[in-house]
Amino acid sequence: MQRNMEERAQELGNYIVEHRATVRAAAARYRISKSTVHKDITERLRGINRGLYLQVQEVLQENKNERHIRGGMATKQKYESMRRK
């Protein structure tokens, strides 16, 4: 079981770095909870692969800095689709 968690943590880390993905996107892709993804990439990955951990943290920080923009775009699309009806 422990080995599978380590492999999953590395796989999630690679996915996030390669696709510049959010925690939510990675959770949806691997069909696991956001909390599991978060635990894997913030706690487990740190002890397994420090270099990958640092790359993932960079992507997560970028996503955090941009989330207000994505939220605004989603709201805009919502109201534009309501206006068309």
mmCIF file of C-alpha atoms in Angstrom:
data_model
loop_
_atom_site.group_PDB
_atom_site.id
_atom_site.type_symbol
_atom_site.label_atom_id
_atom_site.label_comp_id
_atom_site.label_asym_id
_atom_site.label_seq_id
_atom_site.Cartn_x
_atom_site.Cartn_y
_atom_site.Cartn_z
ATOM 1 C CA MET A 1 0.000 0.000 0.000
ATOM 2 C CA GLN A 2 2.776 2.463 0.894
ATOM 3 C CA ARG A 3 4.487 1.900 -2.446
ATOM 4 C CA ASN A 4 1.286 2.689 -4.325
ATOM 5 C CA MET A 5 0.895 5.987 -2.475
ATOM 6 C CA GLU A 6 4.459 6.967 -3.345
ATOM 7 C CA GLU A 7 3.945 6.089 -7.004
ATOM 8 C CA ARG A 8 0.649 7.969 -7.060
ATOM 9 C CA ALA A 9 2.286 11.038 -5.485
ATOM 10 C CA GLN A 10 4.999 11.085 -8.141
ATOM 11 C CA GLU A 11 2.494 10.499 -10.934
ATOM 12 C CA LEU A 12 0.315 13.341 -9.667
ATOM 13 C CA GLY A 13 3.360 15.595 -9.395
ATOM 14 C CA ASN A 14 4.415 14.832 -12.944
ATOM 15 C CA TYR A 15 0.882 15.430 -14.230
ATOM 16 C CA ILE A 16 0.602 18.784 -12.483
ATOM 17 C CA VAL A 17 3.980 19.973 -13.771
ATOM 18 C CA GLU A 18 3.484 18.739 -17.345
ATOM 19 C CA HIS A 19 -0.044 20.123 -17.719
ATOM 20 C CA ARG A 20 0.284 23.134 -15.384
ATOM 21 C CA ALA A 21 -2.820 21.598 -13.795
ATOM 22 C CA THR A 22 -4.723 22.619 -10.701
ATOM 23 C CA VAL A 23 -5.353 20.283 -7.778
ATOM 24 C CA ARG A 24 -8.972 20.059 -8.898
ATOM 25 C CA ALA A 25 -7.991 19.099 -12.457
ATOM 26 C CA ALA A 26 -5.580 16.428 -11.215
ATOM 27 C CA ALA A 27 -8.235 15.036 -8.881
ATOM 28 C CA ALA A 28 -10.740 14.831 -11.715
ATOM 29 C CA ARG A 29 -8.188 13.207 -14.041
ATOM 30 C CA TYR A 30 -7.243 10.491 -11.548
ATOM 31 C CA ARG A 31 -10.721 10.198 -10.027
ATOM 32 C CA ILE A 32 -9.589 10.793 -6.469
ATOM 33 C CA SER A 33 -10.481 13.497 -3.973
ATOM 34 C CA LYS A 34 -8.873 16.924 -3.952
ATOM 35 C CA SER A 35 -7.732 16.321 -0.382
ATOM 36 C CA THR A 36 -5.906 13.149 -1.449
ATOM 37 C CA VAL A 37 -4.159 15.005 -4.270
ATOM 38 C CA HIS A 38 -3.240 17.822 -1.922
ATOM 39 C CA LYS A 39 -1.833 15.450 0.710
ATOM 40 C CA ASP A 40 0.132 13.517 -1.912
ATOM 41 C CA ILE A 41 1.740 16.580 -3.480
ATOM 42 C CA THR A 42 2.372 18.601 -0.320
ATOM 43 C CA GLU A 43 3.343 15.962 2.237
ATOM 44 C CA ARG A 44 4.265 12.687 0.571
ATOM 45 C CA LEU A 45 6.044 14.098 -2.476
ATOM 46 C CA ARG A 46 8.305 16.263 -0.312
ATOM 47 C CA GLY A 47 9.941 13.163 1.157
ATOM 48 C CA ILE A 48 10.001 11.162 -2.067
ATOM 49 C CA ASN A 49 11.260 13.564 -4.734
ATOM 50 C CA ARG A 50 12.285 17.020 -3.494
ATOM 51 C CA GLY A 51 12.987 18.399 -6.985
ATOM 52 C CA LEU A 52 9.565 17.438 -8.305
ATOM 53 C CA TYR A 53 7.983 18.745 -5.103
ATOM 54 C CA LEU A 54 9.531 22.173 -5.702
ATOM 55 C CA GLN A 55 8.319 22.210 -9.324
ATOM 56 C CA VAL A 56 4.795 21.314 -8.190
ATOM 57 C CA GLN A 57 4.843 24.061 -5.572
ATOM 58 C CA GLU A 58 5.802 26.550 -8.271
ATOM 59 C CA VAL A 59 2.811 25.492 -10.417
ATOM 60 C CA LEU A 60 0.463 25.593 -7.423
ATOM 61 C CA GLN A 61 1.618 29.095 -6.524
ATOM 62 C CA GLU A 62 1.067 30.218 -10.121
ATOM 63 C CA ASN A 63 -2.441 28.729 -10.057
ATOM 64 C CA LYS A 64 -3.164 30.417 -6.744
ATOM 65 C CA ASN A 65 -2.049 33.775 -8.128
ATOM 66 C CA GLU A 66 -4.329 33.358 -11.162
ATOM 67 C CA ARG A 67 -7.429 31.908 -9.527
ATOM 68 C CA HIS A 68 -9.206 35.251 -9.156
ATOM 69 C CA ILE A 69 -8.858 35.720 -12.917
ATOM 70 C CA ARG A 70 -10.274 32.261 -13.690
ATOM 71 C CA GLY A 71 -13.131 32.874 -11.264
ATOM 72 C CA GLY A 72 -13.964 36.161 -12.946
ATOM 73 C CA MET A 73 -13.914 34.533 -16.362
ATOM 74 C CA ALA A 74 -16.262 31.777 -15.191
ATOM 75 C CA THR A 75 -18.692 34.343 -13.799
ATOM 76 C CA LYS A 76 -18.553 36.307 -17.033
ATOM 77 C CA GLN A 77 -19.336 33.188 -19.082
ATOM 78 C CA LYS A 78 -22.196 32.312 -16.760
ATOM 79 C CA TYR A 79 -23.890 35.669 -17.209
ATOM 80 C CA GLU A 80 -23.210 35.807 -20.924
ATOM 81 C CA SER A 81 -24.902 32.433 -21.399
ATOM 82 C CA MET A 82 -27.883 33.624 -19.316
ATOM 83 C CA ARG A 83 -28.163 36.737 -21.490
ATOM 84 C CA ARG A 84 -28.362 34.636 -24.688
ATOM 85 C CA LYS A 85 -31.387 32.675 -23.483
#
